[in-house]
PDB file of C-alpha atoms and ligand atoms in Angstrom:
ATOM      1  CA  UNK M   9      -7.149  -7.123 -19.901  1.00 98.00           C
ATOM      2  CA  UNK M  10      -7.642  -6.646 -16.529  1.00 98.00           C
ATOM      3  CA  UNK M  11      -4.612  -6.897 -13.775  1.00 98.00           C
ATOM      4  CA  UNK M  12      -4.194  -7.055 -10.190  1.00 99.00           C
ATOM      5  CA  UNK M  13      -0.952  -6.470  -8.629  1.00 99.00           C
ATOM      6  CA  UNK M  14      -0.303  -7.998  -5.141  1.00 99.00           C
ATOM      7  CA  UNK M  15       2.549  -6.789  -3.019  1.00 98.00           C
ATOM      8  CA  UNK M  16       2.946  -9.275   0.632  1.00 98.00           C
ATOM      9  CA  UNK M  17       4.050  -8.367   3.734  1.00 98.00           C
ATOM     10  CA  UNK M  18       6.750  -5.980   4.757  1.00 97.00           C
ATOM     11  CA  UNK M  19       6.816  -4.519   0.966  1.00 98.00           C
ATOM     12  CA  UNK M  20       5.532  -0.975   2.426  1.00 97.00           C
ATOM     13  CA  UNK M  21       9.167  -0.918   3.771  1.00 96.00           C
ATOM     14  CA  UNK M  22      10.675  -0.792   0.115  1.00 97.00           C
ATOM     15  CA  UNK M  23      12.700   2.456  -0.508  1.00 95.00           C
ATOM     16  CA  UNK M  24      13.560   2.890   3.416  1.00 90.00           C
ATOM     17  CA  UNK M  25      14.992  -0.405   5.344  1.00 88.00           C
ATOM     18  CA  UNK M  26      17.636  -2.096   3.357  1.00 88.00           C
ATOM     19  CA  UNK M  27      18.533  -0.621   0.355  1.00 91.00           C
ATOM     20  CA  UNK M  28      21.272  -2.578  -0.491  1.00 91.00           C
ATOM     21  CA  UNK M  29      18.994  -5.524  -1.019  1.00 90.00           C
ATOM     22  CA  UNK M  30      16.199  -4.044  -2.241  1.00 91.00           C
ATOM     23  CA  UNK M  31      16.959  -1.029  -4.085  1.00 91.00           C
ATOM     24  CA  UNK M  32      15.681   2.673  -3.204  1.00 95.00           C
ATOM     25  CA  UNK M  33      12.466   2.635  -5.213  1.00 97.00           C
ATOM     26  CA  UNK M  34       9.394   3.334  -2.924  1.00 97.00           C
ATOM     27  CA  UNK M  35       6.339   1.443  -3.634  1.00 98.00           C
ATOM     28  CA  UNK M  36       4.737   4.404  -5.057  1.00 98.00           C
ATOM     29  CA  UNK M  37       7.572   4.584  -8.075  1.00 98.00           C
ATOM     30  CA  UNK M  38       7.133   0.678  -8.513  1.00 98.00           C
ATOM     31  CA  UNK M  39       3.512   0.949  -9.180  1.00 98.00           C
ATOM     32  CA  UNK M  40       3.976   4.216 -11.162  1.00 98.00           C
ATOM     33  CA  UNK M  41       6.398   2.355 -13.474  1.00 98.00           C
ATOM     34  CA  UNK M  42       3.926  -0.612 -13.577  1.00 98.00           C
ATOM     35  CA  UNK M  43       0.923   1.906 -14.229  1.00 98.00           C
ATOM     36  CA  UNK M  44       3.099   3.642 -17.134  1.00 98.00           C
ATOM     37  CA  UNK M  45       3.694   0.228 -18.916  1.00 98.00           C
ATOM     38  CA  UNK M  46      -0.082  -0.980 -18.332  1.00 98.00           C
ATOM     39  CA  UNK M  47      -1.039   1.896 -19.624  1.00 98.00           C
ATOM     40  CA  UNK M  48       1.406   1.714 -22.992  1.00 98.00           C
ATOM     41  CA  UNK M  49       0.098  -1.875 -23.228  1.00 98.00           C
ATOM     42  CA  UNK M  50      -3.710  -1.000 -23.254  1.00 98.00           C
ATOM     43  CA  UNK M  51      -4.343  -2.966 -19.983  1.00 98.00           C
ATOM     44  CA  UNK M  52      -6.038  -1.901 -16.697  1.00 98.00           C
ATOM     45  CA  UNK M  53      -4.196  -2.553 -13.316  1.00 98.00           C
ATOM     46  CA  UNK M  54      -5.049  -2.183  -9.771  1.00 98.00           C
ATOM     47  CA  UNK M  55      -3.095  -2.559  -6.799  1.00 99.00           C
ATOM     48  CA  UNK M  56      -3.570  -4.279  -3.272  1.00 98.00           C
ATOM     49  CA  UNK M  57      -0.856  -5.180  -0.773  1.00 98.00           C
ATOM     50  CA  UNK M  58      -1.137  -6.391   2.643  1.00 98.00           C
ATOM     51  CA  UNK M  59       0.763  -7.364   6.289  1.00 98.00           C
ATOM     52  CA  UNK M  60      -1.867 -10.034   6.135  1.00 98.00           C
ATOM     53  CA  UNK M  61      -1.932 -13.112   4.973  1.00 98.00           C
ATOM     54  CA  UNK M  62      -5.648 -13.606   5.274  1.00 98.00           C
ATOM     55  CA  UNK M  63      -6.686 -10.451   3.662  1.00 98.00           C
ATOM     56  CA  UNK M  64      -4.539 -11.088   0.475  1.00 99.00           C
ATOM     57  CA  UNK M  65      -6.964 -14.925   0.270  1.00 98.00           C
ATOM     58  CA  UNK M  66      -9.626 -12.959   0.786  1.00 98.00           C
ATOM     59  CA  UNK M  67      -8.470 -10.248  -1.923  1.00 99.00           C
ATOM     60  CA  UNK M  68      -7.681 -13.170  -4.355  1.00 99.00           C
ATOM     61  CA  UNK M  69     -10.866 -14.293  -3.774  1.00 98.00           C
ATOM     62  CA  UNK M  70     -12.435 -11.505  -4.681  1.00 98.00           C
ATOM     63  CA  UNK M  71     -10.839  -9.739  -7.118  1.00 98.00           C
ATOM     64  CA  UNK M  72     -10.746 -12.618  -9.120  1.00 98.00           C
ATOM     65  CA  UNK M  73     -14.577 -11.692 -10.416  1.00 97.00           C
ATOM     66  CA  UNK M  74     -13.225  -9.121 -11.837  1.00 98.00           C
ATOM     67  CA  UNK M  75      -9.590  -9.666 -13.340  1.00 98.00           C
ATOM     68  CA  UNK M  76      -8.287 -11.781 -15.538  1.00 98.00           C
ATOM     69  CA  UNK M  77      -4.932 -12.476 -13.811  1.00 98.00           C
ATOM     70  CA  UNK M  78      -2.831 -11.529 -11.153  1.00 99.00           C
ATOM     71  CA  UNK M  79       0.866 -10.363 -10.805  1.00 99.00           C
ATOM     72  CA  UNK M  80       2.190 -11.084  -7.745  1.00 99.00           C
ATOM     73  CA  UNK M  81       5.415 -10.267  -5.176  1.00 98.00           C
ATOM     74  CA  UNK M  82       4.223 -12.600  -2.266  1.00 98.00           C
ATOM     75  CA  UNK M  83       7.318 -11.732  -0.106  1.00 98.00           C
ATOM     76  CA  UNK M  84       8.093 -13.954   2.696  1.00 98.00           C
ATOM     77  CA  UNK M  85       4.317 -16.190   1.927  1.00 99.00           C
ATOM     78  CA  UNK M  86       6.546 -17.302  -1.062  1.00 98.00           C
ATOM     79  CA  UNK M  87       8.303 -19.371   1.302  1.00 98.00           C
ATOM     80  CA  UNK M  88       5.667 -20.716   3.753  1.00 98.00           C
ATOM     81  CA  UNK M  89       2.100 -20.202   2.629  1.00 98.00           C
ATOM     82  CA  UNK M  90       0.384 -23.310   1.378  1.00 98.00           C
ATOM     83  CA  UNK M  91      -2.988 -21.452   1.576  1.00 98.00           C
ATOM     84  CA  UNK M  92      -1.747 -18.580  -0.716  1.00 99.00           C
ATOM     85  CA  UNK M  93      -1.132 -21.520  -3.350  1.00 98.00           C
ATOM     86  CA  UNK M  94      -4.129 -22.999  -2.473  1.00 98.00           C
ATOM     87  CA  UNK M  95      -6.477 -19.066  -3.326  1.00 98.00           C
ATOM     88  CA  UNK M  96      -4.177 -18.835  -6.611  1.00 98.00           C
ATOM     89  CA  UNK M  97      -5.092 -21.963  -7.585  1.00 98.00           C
ATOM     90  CA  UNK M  98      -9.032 -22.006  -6.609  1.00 98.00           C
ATOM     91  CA  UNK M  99      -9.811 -19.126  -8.521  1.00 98.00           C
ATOM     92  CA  UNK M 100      -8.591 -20.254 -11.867  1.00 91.00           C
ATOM     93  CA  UNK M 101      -6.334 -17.275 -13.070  1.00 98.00           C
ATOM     94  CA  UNK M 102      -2.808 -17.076 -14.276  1.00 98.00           C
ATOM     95  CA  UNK M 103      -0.814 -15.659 -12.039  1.00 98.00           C
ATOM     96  CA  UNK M 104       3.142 -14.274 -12.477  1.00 99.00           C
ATOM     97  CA  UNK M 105       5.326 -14.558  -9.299  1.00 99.00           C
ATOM     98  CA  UNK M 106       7.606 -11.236  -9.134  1.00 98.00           C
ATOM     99  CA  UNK M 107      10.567 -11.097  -6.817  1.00 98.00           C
ATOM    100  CA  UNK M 108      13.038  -7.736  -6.678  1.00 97.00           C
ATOM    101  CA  UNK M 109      15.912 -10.136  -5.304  1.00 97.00           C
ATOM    102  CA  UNK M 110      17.663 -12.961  -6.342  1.00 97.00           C
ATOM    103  CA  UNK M 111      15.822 -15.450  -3.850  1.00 97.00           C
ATOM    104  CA  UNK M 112      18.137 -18.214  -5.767  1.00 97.00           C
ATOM    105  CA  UNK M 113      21.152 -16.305  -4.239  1.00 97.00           C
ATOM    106  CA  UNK M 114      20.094 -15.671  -0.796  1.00 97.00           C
ATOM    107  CA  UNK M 115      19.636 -17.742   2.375  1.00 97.00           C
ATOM    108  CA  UNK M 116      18.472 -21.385   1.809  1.00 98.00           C
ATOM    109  CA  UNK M 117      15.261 -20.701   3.251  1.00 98.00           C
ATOM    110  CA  UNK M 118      14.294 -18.743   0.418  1.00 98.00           C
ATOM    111  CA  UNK M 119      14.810 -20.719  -2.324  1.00 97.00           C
ATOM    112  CA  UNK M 120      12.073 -22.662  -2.320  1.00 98.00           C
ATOM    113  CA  UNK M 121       8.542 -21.257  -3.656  1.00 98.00           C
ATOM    114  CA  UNK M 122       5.601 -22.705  -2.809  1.00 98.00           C
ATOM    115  CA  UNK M 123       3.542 -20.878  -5.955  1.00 98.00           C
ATOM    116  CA  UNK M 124       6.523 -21.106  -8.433  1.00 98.00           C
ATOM    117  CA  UNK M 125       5.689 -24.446  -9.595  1.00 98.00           C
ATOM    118  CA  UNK M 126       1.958 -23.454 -10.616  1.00 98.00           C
ATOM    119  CA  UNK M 127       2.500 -19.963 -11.750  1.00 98.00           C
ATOM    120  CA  UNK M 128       2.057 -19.034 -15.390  1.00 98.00           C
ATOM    121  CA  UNK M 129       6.006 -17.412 -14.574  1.00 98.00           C
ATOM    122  CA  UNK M 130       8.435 -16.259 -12.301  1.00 98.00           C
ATOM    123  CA  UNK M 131      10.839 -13.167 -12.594  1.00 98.00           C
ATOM    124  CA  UNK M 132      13.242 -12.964  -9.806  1.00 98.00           C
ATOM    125  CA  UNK M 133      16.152 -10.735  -9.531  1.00 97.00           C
ATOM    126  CA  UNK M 134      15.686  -7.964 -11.891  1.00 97.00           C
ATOM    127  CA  UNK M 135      14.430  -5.291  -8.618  1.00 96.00           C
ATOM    128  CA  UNK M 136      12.136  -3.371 -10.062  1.00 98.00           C
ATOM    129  CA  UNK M 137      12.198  -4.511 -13.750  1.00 98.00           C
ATOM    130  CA  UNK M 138      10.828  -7.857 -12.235  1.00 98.00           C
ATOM    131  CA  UNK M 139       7.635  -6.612 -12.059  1.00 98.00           C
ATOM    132  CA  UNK M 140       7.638  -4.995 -15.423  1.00 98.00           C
ATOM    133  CA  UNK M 141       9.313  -8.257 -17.025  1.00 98.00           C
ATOM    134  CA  UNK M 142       6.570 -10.150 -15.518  1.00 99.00           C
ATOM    135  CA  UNK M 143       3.022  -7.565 -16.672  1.00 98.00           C
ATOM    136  CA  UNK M 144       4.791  -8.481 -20.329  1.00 98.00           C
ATOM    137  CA  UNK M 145       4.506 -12.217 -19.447  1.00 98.00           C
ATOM    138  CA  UNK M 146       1.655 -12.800 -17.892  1.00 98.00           C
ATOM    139  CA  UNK M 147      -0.337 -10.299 -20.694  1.00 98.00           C
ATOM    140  CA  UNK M 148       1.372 -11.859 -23.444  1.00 98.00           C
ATOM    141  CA  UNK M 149       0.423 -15.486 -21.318  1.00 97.00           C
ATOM    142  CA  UNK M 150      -3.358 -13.869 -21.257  1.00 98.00           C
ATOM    143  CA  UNK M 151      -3.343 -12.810 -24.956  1.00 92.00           C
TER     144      UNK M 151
HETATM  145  O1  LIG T  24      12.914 -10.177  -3.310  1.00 51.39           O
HETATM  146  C1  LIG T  24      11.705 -10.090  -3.084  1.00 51.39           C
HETATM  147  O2  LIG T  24      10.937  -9.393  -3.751  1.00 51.39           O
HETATM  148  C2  LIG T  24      11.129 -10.826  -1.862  1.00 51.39           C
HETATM  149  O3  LIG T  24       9.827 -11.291  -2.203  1.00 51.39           O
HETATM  150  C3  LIG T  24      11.055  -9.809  -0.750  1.00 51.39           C
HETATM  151  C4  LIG T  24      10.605 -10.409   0.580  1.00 51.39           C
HETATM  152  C5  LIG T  24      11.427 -11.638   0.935  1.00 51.39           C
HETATM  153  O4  LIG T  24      10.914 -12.242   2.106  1.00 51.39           O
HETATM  154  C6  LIG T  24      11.446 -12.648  -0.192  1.00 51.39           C
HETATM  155  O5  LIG T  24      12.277 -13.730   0.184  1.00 51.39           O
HETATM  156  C7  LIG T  24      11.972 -12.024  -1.463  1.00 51.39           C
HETATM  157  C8  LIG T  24      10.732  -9.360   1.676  1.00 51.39           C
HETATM  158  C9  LIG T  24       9.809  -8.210   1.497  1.00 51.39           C
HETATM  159  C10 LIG T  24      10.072  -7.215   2.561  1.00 51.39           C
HETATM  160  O6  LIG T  24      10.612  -6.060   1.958  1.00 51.39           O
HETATM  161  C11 LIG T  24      11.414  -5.259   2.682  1.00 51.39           C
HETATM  162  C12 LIG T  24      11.811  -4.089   2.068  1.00 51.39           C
HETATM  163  C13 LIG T  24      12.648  -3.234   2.716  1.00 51.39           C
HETATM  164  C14 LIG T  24      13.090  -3.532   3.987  1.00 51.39           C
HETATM  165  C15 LIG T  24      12.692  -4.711   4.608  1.00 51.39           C
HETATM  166  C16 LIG T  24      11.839  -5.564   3.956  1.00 51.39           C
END
């Protein structure tokens, strides 16, 4: 199985701006730990993350030839992008929504998800455990 891992905009910041919310773990150590676990589950995982909104359609788009789903932390699109639910759901893979936070806890504004409702599962909460909790799901989802 083939994964792609999408981190949204602003996650370059993780590790430096806001630990208390976010934790201390760079980007780097989150996709180490999801590399480690990929690797202990047999599957194959690349990584793309982006500022912009239209590059991630675009990378949907076309990474989807090639994977067979896609593990996602859309950030602050989870709250306002109907196109990013619109790529997910043209290209006709599962994909797992991933937040570090408890968006259920937090302001208003992020509680609602405009991909939760489509996605194969969502893992919210957990910081960086999220993203491990939800490479188990969507694999197992794949299997
Ligand atoms: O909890 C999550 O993973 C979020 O997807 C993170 C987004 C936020 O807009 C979502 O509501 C929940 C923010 C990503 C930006 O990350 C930062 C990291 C450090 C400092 C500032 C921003």
């Amino acid at each position: 199985m083939r994964v792609a891992v999408i981190h949204g905009p602003n996650l370059r910041l993780l590790g430096r701006r806001e630990p208390e919310v976010y934790g201390t773990d760079t980007l780097d150590d989150i996709e180490a730990a999801i590399s480690g676990l990929a690797a202990e589950l047999g599957a194959e995982v690349e990584f793309f993350q982006s500022n912009h909104e239209g590059r991630i359609l675009d990378f949907v788009d076309e990474a989807s030839g090639r994977v067979d789903g896609f593990l996602i932390n859309p950030g602050a699109l989870t709250h306002t992008s109907v196109a990013l639910r619109d790529a997910l759901l043209g290209v006709d893979r599962p994909f797992v929504e991933v937040h570090l936070s408890n968006t259920a806890g937090r302001e208003p504004f992020r509680r609602h998800s405009y991909l939760s409702d489509v996605a194969a599962g969502v893992v919210f909460g957990f910081g960086p455990e999220s993203y491990l909790l939800g490479l188990r799901g969507l694999l197992r989802a794949l299997d």
